[in-house]
Amino acid sequence: MPTPDTEVDLAFLDIDAGHWERAQESLRSGQAAARRASDALTVGNPFEGVARAYHEQANAVAGNLETGHARLQDVRDLLARNKARYLAADSHAKKAVASAGHRAGGSHPHPTSSITPGHGHGGVPDPGPVADPRPGPVPADPTPHTPWRDLEAQVDKALEHDRQYGDATTPAGSFETAQRSVIAYTAADGSTHLVSTMPGQGDQARELTVSFLDRDGKAEVVTFSATSTPGTGGAGDGAAPVDDGVMRALGGASQVNIRYVDSAGQVHTLSTGSGLGNVVVGYVDSQGRQHMVSNEPIPSASQPGSAPGSVAR
Amino acid sequence: MSPTEHVAALRNVVSQIAHYRLSIQGTLDTIHAGIAATTSPRQVSFRKPPGLDIKPARTAEQEAFMDEYPLMFISLAPLYSTMSALEQRITLLCDTSGWVDQLQGAAGDWENVERALSAASQEVFDSQLPAARTWKGSAGLGYQTTVAAHRRSLSRVEDAARGMRFGCSRAAGAGESFYGVVRAGMRVPLSVYDANHASVTLPQLANFTQYQHSAYQAADAAITAALATLEANVARSFGHSRSKREGGTGDPDDLVSVTETLPSWAAK
């Protein structure tokens, strides 16, 4: 089922999986031949040394084949999991688009995320890196990033707000003037982290900056400072004035960077290009309304109601 | 390549040794009886009138044989034991010689393993995997890395299987040589007259206490040495496979140990 907005043609995954399956069948046939070869030598006294030298190597190769058979199964499983993940993400994104479109009509205030490509070309989530199999024997599954839903739940919990829902698209709902902010993200190893401007909610940041490239390739920078009035920022060419629309555009980000200064004054930098996976930003604006945006992608921006944007609640 | 000819010759040697072992005592008895019947001791009684003793006097050699005759039987026991052990050992070598043909036959199975691995490699060859060529992003990169690692593993195990095929043929060759060496080492005395002095025409006690016993012991030692050489040759025969499997160059003496750059298919 080729889908133009995935990073890999899903039909290609099936083709590859078919080849791995046939390769596995060949290995099974090889295993049987290796077993026959190993069993072929039945000599004992006084040729134990001969038998030992032979069986040692024969069994090692037969063991290689057995392990190889299992490893090829791992590859097939890996392809199947990735396909399932792509399909699930695709389905979820379509539902989110439809849901966002519905909410734009005024019904169902429900937390959701911006959905456009996180990184890469397509509109489905990159399942994360597949580890180099060396030196370990098992090709690792793509690192499972914590789903956006879970990150949102963490952000939601951290904000602990009185649930005044508002419209994040109004200037009054800007991140820049937020009372408090929380960022939940996954690192390259799949671990989940929380950074907030509030004590006791993950790593405490006294200054928090989110920068990213929007869908048009423009650099956007927004900063929250716990000690001063938040200011606007820019990232060179294409930097845009900060307003609430900037946070809306996070959904289209191809590169998200988080920079924060912790309570000890140490600066931390994270980037989707190097170790930062899924990101959910939550904040409570000056009017006490809670907002949540993320870099969760959607299959296609051309679908109805798919324009990126945060939803306040 | 088969040791059939050598094995047949060795069985014949065993038969000869057994035959000789069983005939020693009878042969000595016959010689003794012959000498006793046809010769007189060299010390002639003075009471007998000259001319009455018609048997010729024994030669010094005959006299020595008659003197050593009782001692020879005592010395035969350890010789019998050594000969008998050698017969059993050679018989066992012959009875178990089928391993040479078994190894030669196993080479065919390893060829089938090679074919299977080659077929598997063809399945996952670059042009066959469109996803590996087109998958973008970190997951795609990871998949490509995985594919490359498995291709390396397939290639190495195929090399190792090929090494086993060649190893089987080499080891079978070493087996044939082994039987040839054992056969050549069977230079054992098969007659009571065999001695280390060509001029001696009658069996001497030293034949049985020293020379013949040593000759049979030497034949046994030759088998032990040939077995050690065989084991070393067989191990070396499969060294190519081992080296390839462990990621080495294929040199049988290349004792490369597994490092982090080696394939992902370590045996369980």
mmCIF file of C-alpha atoms in Angstrom, chain A residues 45-182:
data_model
loop_
_atom_site.group_PDB
_atom_site.id
_atom_site.type_symbol
_atom_site.label_atom_id
_atom_site.label_comp_id
_atom_site.label_asym_id
_atom_site.label_seq_id
_atom_site.Cartn_x
_atom_site.Cartn_y
_atom_site.Cartn_z
ATOM 1 C CA ASN A 45 37.815 -44.463 19.627
ATOM 2 C CA PRO A 46 40.599 -44.073 18.531
ATOM 3 C CA PHE A 47 39.611 -41.101 16.408
ATOM 4 C CA GLU A 48 38.011 -38.953 19.105
ATOM 5 C CA GLY A 49 40.437 -36.164 18.227
ATOM 6 C CA VAL A 50 39.290 -36.195 14.613
ATOM 7 C CA ALA A 51 35.656 -36.237 15.635
ATOM 8 C CA ARG A 52 36.223 -33.433 18.121
ATOM 9 C CA ALA A 53 37.999 -31.216 15.583
ATOM 10 C CA TYR A 54 35.235 -31.773 13.060
ATOM 11 C CA HIS A 55 32.235 -31.463 15.325
ATOM 12 C CA GLU A 56 33.611 -28.384 17.001
ATOM 13 C CA GLN A 57 33.640 -26.514 13.700
ATOM 14 C CA ALA A 58 30.570 -28.192 12.228
ATOM 15 C CA ASN A 59 28.486 -27.384 15.288
ATOM 16 C CA ALA A 60 29.760 -23.823 15.292
ATOM 17 C CA VAL A 61 28.633 -23.297 11.700
ATOM 18 C CA ALA A 62 25.340 -25.054 12.421
ATOM 19 C CA GLY A 63 24.967 -22.743 15.409
ATOM 20 C CA ASN A 64 25.640 -19.757 13.149
ATOM 21 C CA LEU A 65 22.836 -20.910 10.911
ATOM 22 C CA GLU A 66 20.472 -21.389 13.798
ATOM 23 C CA THR A 67 21.280 -17.945 15.161
ATOM 24 C CA GLY A 68 21.059 -16.498 11.671
ATOM 25 C CA HIS A 69 17.627 -17.987 11.217
ATOM 26 C CA ALA A 70 16.477 -16.327 14.424
ATOM 27 C CA ARG A 71 18.103 -13.032 13.438
ATOM 28 C CA LEU A 72 16.335 -12.996 10.094
ATOM 29 C CA GLN A 73 13.113 -13.548 11.973
ATOM 30 C CA ASP A 74 14.056 -10.479 14.006
ATOM 31 C CA VAL A 75 14.394 -8.500 10.770
ATOM 32 C CA ARG A 76 10.971 -9.662 9.638
ATOM 33 C CA ASP A 77 9.494 -8.770 13.001
ATOM 34 C CA LEU A 78 11.192 -5.408 12.840
ATOM 35 C CA LEU A 79 9.716 -4.686 9.431
ATOM 36 C CA ALA A 80 6.304 -5.832 10.586
ATOM 37 C CA ARG A 81 6.472 -3.644 13.690
ATOM 38 C CA ASN A 82 7.537 -0.636 11.678
ATOM 39 C CA LYS A 83 4.761 -1.169 9.208
ATOM 40 C CA ALA A 84 2.234 -1.511 12.000
ATOM 41 C CA ARG A 85 3.604 1.605 13.625
ATOM 42 C CA TYR A 86 3.402 3.552 10.412
ATOM 43 C CA LEU A 87 -0.123 2.390 9.808
ATOM 44 C CA ALA A 88 -1.156 3.195 13.345
ATOM 45 C CA ALA A 89 0.417 6.627 13.160
ATOM 46 C CA ASP A 90 -1.189 7.241 9.822
ATOM 47 C CA SER A 91 -4.568 6.239 11.134
ATOM 48 C CA HIS A 92 -4.126 8.270 14.289
ATOM 49 C CA ALA A 93 -3.023 11.311 12.350
ATOM 50 C CA LYS A 94 -6.023 11.115 10.080
ATOM 51 C CA LYS A 95 -8.303 10.899 13.075
ATOM 52 C CA ALA A 96 -6.514 13.837 14.667
ATOM 53 C CA VAL A 97 -6.959 15.880 11.528
ATOM 54 C CA ALA A 98 -10.598 15.082 11.413
ATOM 55 C CA SER A 99 -10.945 15.808 15.111
ATOM 56 C CA ALA A 100 -9.103 19.132 14.799
ATOM 57 C CA GLY A 101 -11.351 20.118 11.968
ATOM 58 C CA HIS A 102 -14.334 19.288 14.053
ATOM 59 C CA ARG A 103 -13.087 21.285 17.026
ATOM 60 C CA ALA A 104 -12.453 24.277 14.824
ATOM 61 C CA GLY A 105 -16.222 24.321 14.506
ATOM 62 C CA GLY A 106 -16.531 24.875 18.253
ATOM 63 C CA SER A 107 -17.358 21.503 19.626
ATOM 64 C CA HIS A 108 -15.292 19.061 21.647
ATOM 65 C CA PRO A 109 -12.485 20.926 23.317
ATOM 66 C CA HIS A 110 -10.015 18.112 23.462
ATOM 67 C CA PRO A 111 -6.265 18.124 23.740
ATOM 68 C CA THR A 112 -4.535 17.289 20.557
ATOM 69 C CA SER A 113 -1.319 17.982 18.829
ATOM 70 C CA SER A 114 -0.053 19.586 15.760
ATOM 71 C CA ILE A 115 0.566 16.996 13.125
ATOM 72 C CA THR A 116 3.077 17.486 10.456
ATOM 73 C CA PRO A 117 6.344 15.769 9.790
ATOM 74 C CA GLY A 118 8.634 15.641 12.745
ATOM 75 C CA HIS A 119 11.704 15.113 10.652
ATOM 76 C CA GLY A 120 12.339 13.543 7.338
ATOM 77 C CA HIS A 121 10.070 13.866 4.386
ATOM 78 C CA GLY A 122 6.836 12.253 5.216
ATOM 79 C CA GLY A 123 3.946 12.754 7.453
ATOM 80 C CA VAL A 124 4.274 9.674 9.599
ATOM 81 C CA PRO A 125 6.465 9.415 12.627
ATOM 82 C CA ASP A 126 9.930 8.213 12.230
ATOM 83 C CA PRO A 127 10.018 5.204 14.492
ATOM 84 C CA GLY A 128 13.494 6.074 15.615
ATOM 85 C CA PRO A 129 16.838 4.614 14.855
ATOM 86 C CA VAL A 130 17.498 0.952 14.356
ATOM 87 C CA ALA A 131 20.639 0.280 16.252
ATOM 88 C CA ASP A 132 23.678 -1.027 14.471
ATOM 89 C CA PRO A 133 23.678 -4.732 15.234
ATOM 90 C CA ARG A 134 27.356 -4.781 16.044
ATOM 91 C CA PRO A 135 28.613 -5.976 18.373
ATOM 92 C CA GLY A 136 25.418 -7.403 19.782
ATOM 93 C CA PRO A 137 23.766 -10.209 17.893
ATOM 94 C CA VAL A 138 20.291 -8.793 17.658
ATOM 95 C CA PRO A 139 19.468 -5.962 15.306
ATOM 96 C CA ALA A 140 17.653 -3.678 17.628
ATOM 97 C CA ASP A 141 14.116 -2.595 17.130
ATOM 98 C CA PRO A 142 13.729 1.060 16.355
ATOM 99 C CA THR A 143 13.884 2.857 19.655
ATOM 100 C CA PRO A 144 10.304 3.195 20.770
ATOM 101 C CA HIS A 145 9.677 6.821 21.534
ATOM 102 C CA THR A 146 7.142 7.567 24.153
ATOM 103 C CA PRO A 147 3.931 8.311 22.310
ATOM 104 C CA TRP A 148 2.796 11.902 22.189
ATOM 105 C CA ARG A 149 -0.297 10.923 24.160
ATOM 106 C CA ASP A 150 1.853 9.882 27.096
ATOM 107 C CA LEU A 151 3.974 12.999 26.862
ATOM 108 C CA GLU A 152 0.855 15.110 26.792
ATOM 109 C CA ALA A 153 -0.408 13.317 29.863
ATOM 110 C CA GLN A 154 2.821 14.125 31.660
ATOM 111 C CA VAL A 155 2.682 17.734 30.616
ATOM 112 C CA ASP A 156 -0.923 17.914 31.599
ATOM 113 C CA LYS A 157 -0.199 16.511 35.002
ATOM 114 C CA ALA A 158 2.726 18.864 35.483
ATOM 115 C CA LEU A 159 0.731 21.919 34.692
ATOM 116 C CA GLU A 160 -1.871 20.975 37.263
ATOM 117 C CA HIS A 161 -4.122 23.654 36.085
ATOM 118 C CA ASP A 162 -7.637 24.575 36.946
ATOM 119 C CA ARG A 163 -8.613 23.704 33.448
ATOM 120 C CA GLN A 164 -9.743 27.006 32.109
ATOM 121 C CA TYR A 165 -9.856 26.330 28.478
ATOM 122 C CA GLY A 166 -9.018 29.073 26.086
ATOM 123 C CA ASP A 167 -8.130 29.712 22.541
ATOM 124 C CA ALA A 168 -4.437 29.461 21.939
ATOM 125 C CA THR A 169 -4.727 31.304 18.712
ATOM 126 C CA THR A 170 -5.445 34.601 20.421
ATOM 127 C CA PRO A 171 -2.505 36.827 21.335
ATOM 128 C CA ALA A 172 -3.460 36.627 24.968
ATOM 129 C CA GLY A 173 -2.666 32.955 24.919
ATOM 130 C CA SER A 174 0.965 33.397 23.948
ATOM 131 C CA PHE A 175 3.706 31.140 25.237
ATOM 132 C CA GLU A 176 5.823 34.229 25.693
ATOM 133 C CA THR A 177 3.595 35.505 28.432
ATOM 134 C CA ALA A 178 2.945 32.139 29.954
ATOM 135 C CA GLN A 179 2.728 31.731 33.686
ATOM 136 C CA ARG A 180 4.446 28.407 33.602
ATOM 137 C CA SER A 181 5.705 26.044 30.947
ATOM 138 C CA VAL A 182 6.461 22.366 30.675
#
